[in-house]
Short mmCIF file of C-alpha atoms in Angstrom, two decimals:
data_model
loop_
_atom_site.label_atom_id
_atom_site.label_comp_id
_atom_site.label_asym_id
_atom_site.label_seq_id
_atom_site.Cartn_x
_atom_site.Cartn_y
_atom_site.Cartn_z
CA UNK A 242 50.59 -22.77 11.53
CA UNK A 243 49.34 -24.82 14.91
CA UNK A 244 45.79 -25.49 15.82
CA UNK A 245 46.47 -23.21 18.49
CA UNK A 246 46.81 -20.42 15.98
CA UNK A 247 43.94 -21.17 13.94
CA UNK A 248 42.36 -21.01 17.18
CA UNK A 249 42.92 -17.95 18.53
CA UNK A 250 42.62 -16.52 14.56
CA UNK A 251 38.93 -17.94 15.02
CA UNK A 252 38.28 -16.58 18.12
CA UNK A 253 39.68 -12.80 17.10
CA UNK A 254 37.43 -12.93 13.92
CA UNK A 255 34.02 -14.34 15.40
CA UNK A 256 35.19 -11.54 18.21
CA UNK A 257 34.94 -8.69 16.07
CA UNK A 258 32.23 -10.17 13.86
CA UNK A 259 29.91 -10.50 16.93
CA UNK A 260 30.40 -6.72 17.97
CA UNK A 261 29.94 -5.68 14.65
CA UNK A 262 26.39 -7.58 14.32
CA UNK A 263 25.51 -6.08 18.00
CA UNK A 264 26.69 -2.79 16.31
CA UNK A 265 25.07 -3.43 13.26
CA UNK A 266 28.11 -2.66 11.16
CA UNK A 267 28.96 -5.12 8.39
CA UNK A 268 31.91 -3.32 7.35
CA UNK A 269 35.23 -4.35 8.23
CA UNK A 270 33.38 -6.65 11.49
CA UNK A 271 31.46 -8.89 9.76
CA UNK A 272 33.51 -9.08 6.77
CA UNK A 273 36.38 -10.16 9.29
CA UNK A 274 34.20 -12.63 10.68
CA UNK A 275 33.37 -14.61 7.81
CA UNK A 276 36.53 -16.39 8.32
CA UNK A 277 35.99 -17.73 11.72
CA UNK A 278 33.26 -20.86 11.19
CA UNK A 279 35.63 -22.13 7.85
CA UNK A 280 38.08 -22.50 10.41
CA UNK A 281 36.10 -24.37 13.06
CA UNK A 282 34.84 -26.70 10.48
CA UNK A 283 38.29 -27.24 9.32
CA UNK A 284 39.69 -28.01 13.12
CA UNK A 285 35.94 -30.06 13.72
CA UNK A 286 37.68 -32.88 10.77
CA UNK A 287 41.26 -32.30 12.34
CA UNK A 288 39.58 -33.08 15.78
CA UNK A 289 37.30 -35.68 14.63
CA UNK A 290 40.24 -37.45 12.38
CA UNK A 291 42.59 -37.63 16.07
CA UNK A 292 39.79 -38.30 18.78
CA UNK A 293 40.74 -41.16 20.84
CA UNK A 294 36.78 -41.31 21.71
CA UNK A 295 33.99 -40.02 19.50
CA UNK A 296 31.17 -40.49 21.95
CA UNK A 297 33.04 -38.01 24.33
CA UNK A 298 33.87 -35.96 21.75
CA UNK A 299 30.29 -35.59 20.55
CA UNK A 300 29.19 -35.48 23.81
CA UNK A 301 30.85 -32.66 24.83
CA UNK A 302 30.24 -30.37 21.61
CA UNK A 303 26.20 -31.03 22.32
CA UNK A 304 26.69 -29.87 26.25
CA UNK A 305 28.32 -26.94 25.20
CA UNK A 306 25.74 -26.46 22.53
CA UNK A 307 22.81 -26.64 25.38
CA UNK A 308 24.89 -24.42 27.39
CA UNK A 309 25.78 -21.90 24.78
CA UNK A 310 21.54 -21.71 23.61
CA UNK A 311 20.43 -18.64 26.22
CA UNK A 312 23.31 -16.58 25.77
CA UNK A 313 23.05 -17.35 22.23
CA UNK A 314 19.28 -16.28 22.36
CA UNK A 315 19.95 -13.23 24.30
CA UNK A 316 23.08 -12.04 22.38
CA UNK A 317 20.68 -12.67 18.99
CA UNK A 318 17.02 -12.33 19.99
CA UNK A 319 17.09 -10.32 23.54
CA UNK A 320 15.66 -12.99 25.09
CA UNK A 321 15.72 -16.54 26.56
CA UNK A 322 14.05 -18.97 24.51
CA UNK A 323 13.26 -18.18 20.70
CA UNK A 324 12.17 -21.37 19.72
CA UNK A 325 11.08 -19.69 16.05
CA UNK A 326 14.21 -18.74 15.29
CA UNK A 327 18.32 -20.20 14.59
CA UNK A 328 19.97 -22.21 17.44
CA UNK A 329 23.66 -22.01 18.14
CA UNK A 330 26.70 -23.17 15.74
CA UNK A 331 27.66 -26.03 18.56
CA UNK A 332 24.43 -27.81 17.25
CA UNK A 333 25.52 -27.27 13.61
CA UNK A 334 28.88 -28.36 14.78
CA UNK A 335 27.61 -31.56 16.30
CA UNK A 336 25.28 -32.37 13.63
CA UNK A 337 28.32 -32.10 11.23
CA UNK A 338 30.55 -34.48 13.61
CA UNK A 339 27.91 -37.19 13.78
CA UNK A 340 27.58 -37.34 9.82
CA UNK A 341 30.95 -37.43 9.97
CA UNK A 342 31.04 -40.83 11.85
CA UNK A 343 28.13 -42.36 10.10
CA UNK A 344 29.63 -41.82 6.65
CA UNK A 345 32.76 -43.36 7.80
CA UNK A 346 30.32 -46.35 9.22
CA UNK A 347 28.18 -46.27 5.94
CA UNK A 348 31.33 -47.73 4.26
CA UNK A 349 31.77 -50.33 6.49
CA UNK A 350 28.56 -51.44 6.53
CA UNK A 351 28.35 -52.02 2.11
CA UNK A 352 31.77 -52.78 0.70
CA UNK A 353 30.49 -52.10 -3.27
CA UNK A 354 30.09 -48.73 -4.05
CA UNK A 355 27.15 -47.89 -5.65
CA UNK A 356 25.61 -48.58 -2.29
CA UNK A 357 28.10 -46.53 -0.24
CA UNK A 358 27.45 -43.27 -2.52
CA UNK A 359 23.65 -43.69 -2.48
CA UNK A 360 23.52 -44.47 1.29
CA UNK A 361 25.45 -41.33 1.67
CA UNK A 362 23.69 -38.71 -0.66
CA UNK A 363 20.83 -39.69 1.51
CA UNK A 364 22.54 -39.19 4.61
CA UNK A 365 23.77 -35.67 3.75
CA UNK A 366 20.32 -34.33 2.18
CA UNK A 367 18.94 -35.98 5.60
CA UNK A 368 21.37 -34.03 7.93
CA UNK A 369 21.10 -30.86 5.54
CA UNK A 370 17.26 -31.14 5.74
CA UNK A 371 17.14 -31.51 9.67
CA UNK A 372 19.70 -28.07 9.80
CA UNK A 373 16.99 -26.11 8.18
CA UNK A 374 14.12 -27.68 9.25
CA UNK A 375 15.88 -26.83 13.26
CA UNK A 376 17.27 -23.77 11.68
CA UNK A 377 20.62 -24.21 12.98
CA UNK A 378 23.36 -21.08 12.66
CA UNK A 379 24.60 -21.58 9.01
CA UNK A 380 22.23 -24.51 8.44
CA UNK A 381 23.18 -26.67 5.39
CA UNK A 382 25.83 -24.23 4.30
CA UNK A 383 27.16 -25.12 7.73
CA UNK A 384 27.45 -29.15 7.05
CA UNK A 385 28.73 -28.64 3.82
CA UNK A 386 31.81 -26.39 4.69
CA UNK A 387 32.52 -29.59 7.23
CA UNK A 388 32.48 -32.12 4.58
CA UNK A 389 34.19 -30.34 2.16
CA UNK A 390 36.98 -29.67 4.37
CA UNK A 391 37.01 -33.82 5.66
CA UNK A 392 36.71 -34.54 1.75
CA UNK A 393 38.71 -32.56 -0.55
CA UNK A 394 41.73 -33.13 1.56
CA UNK A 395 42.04 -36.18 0.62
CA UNK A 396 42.68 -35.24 -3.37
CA UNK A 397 46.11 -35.47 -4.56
CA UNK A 398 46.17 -31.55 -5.59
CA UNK A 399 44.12 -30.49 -1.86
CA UNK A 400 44.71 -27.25 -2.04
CA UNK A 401 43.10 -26.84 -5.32
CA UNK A 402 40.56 -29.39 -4.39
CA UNK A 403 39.47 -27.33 -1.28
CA UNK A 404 39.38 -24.11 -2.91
CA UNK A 405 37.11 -25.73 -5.55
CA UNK A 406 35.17 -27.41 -2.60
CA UNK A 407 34.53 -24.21 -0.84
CA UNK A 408 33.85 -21.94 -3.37
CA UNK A 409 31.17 -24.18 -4.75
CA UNK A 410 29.51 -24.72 -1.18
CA UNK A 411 29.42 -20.61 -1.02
CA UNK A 412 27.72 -20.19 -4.31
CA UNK A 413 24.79 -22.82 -3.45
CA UNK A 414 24.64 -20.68 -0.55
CA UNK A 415 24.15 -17.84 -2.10
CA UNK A 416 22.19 -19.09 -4.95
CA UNK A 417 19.58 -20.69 -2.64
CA UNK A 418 19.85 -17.54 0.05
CA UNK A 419 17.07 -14.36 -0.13
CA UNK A 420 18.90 -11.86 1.17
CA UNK A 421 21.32 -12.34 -1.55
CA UNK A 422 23.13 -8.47 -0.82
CA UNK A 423 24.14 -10.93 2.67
CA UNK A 424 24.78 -13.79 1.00
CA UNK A 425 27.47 -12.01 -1.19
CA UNK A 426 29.41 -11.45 2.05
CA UNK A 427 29.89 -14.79 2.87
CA UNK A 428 32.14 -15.04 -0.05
CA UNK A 429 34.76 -13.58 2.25
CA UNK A 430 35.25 -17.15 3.99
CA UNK A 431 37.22 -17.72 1.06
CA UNK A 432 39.71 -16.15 2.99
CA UNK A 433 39.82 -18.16 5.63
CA UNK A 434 41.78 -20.70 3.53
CA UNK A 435 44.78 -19.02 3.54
CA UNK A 436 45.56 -19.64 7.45
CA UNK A 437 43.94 -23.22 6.93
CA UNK A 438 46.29 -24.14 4.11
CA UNK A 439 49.22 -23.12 6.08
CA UNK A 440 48.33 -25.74 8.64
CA UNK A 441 51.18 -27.70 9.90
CA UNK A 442 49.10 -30.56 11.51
CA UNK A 443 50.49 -29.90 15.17
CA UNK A 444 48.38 -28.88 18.09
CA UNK A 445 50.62 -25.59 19.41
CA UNK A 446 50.26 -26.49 22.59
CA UNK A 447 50.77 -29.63 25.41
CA UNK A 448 51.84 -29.79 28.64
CA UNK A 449 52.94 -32.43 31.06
CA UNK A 450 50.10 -31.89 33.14
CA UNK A 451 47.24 -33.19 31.50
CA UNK A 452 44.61 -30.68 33.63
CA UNK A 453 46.77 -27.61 31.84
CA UNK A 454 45.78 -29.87 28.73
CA UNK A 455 42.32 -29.72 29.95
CA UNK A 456 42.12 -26.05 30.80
CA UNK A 457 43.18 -25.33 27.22
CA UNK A 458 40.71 -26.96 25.42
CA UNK A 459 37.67 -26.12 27.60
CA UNK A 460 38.82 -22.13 27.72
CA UNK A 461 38.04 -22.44 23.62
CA UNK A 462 35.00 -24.17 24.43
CA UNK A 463 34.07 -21.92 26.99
CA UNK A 464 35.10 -18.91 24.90
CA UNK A 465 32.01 -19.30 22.58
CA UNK A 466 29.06 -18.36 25.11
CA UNK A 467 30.87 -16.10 27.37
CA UNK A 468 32.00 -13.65 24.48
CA UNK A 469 28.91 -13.32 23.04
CA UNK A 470 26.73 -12.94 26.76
CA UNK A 471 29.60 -10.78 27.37
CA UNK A 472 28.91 -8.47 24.48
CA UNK A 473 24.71 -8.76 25.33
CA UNK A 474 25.91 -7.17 28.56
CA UNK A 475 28.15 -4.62 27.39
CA UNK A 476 26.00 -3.81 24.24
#
């Protein structure tokens, strides 16, 4: 299964799981939709592990994240600035991708590692404290999906290891959550694994023409704030 597919399996299930919290029906929308942000934190490592240029690549995920914030507030609050309440999952997403790179440069930095794993327990709790204090969408449930999918990869039995991973993220969730009856939902992103373990590692897509390239990608960028100011409009 291609990027591309994960992709447009994403975009289907945070579709329907939108309309179904405009709707206010959790069952099958939301349920659906659980499976949607596993897989963008899964193709946030793929994309961070292949960028030819972070700073671009971060750079463009906090645009779209500024750019996605009134239809975000609209679609969630009905109007367009709710500084009290969550901000949208671009900021969560960028958040993740810049721990990302500074764990990567925390082991550069100390080569023994007793130093490496304290410097980055501190650098998670730090990025899991600032997603709650800003109350960004899935806040440190968010960052640790991301991390478990760049870590447990890496273990010679991954499959198990990111089932494991996962699972244990969603319970701390829903241990720490109160509105547990909701938090009990999210245990449906376990289901999101199954298209993410059938990853073949290839984009789906490319094209001679590098501004059909272009096109591509930004139409899934895009595709986050005009669905759900779309569905404001509509509903």
């Amino acid at each position: 299964m291609s990027a591309l597919t994960l992709k447009i399996i994403a975009c289907i299930a945070m579709l329907l799981d939108h309309i179904g919290y405009a709707l206010r029906i959790t069952y099958p929308y939301r349920i659906i939709g659980r499976i949607a942000f596993p897989i963008y934190a899964f193709l946030l490592t793929e994309g961070y592990q292949h960028t030819k240029n972070f700073k671009k690549y971060l750079t463009r995920l906090f645009l779209f994240a500024l750019v996605s914030e009134i239809p975000f507030n609209l679609f969630a609050r009905g109007n367009l600035m709710d500084l009290g309440s969550s901000i949208n999952i671009y900021f969560t997403l960028s958040l993740s991708l810049l721990l990302l790179y500074l764990l990567d440069e925390s082991r550069k930095t100390f080569e023994d590692k007793p130093r490496q794993i304290l410097l980055s327990a501190i650098l998670v709790s730090l990025f899991c404290l600032i997603a709650e204090l800003f109350n960004v969408d899935y806040g440190f449930y968010g960052i640790l999906t991301v991390l478990c999918f760049r870590y447990m990869k890496q273990f010679k039995r991954k499959n198990l290891a990111i089932l494991t991973g996962h699972a244990v993220v969603i319970f701390t969730y829903i241990l720490s959550s109160q509105n547990k009856s909701w938090a009990f939902v999210q245990l449906y992103a376990l289901f999101a694994l199954v298209p993410i373990l059938l990853y073949n590692g290839k984009k789906g897509y490319s094209s001679t023409n590098p501004a059909v390239n272009k096109i591509v990608q930004y139409s899934f960028y895009a595709y986050y704030p005009l669905h759900i100011l779309l569905i404001y409009l509509l509903i």
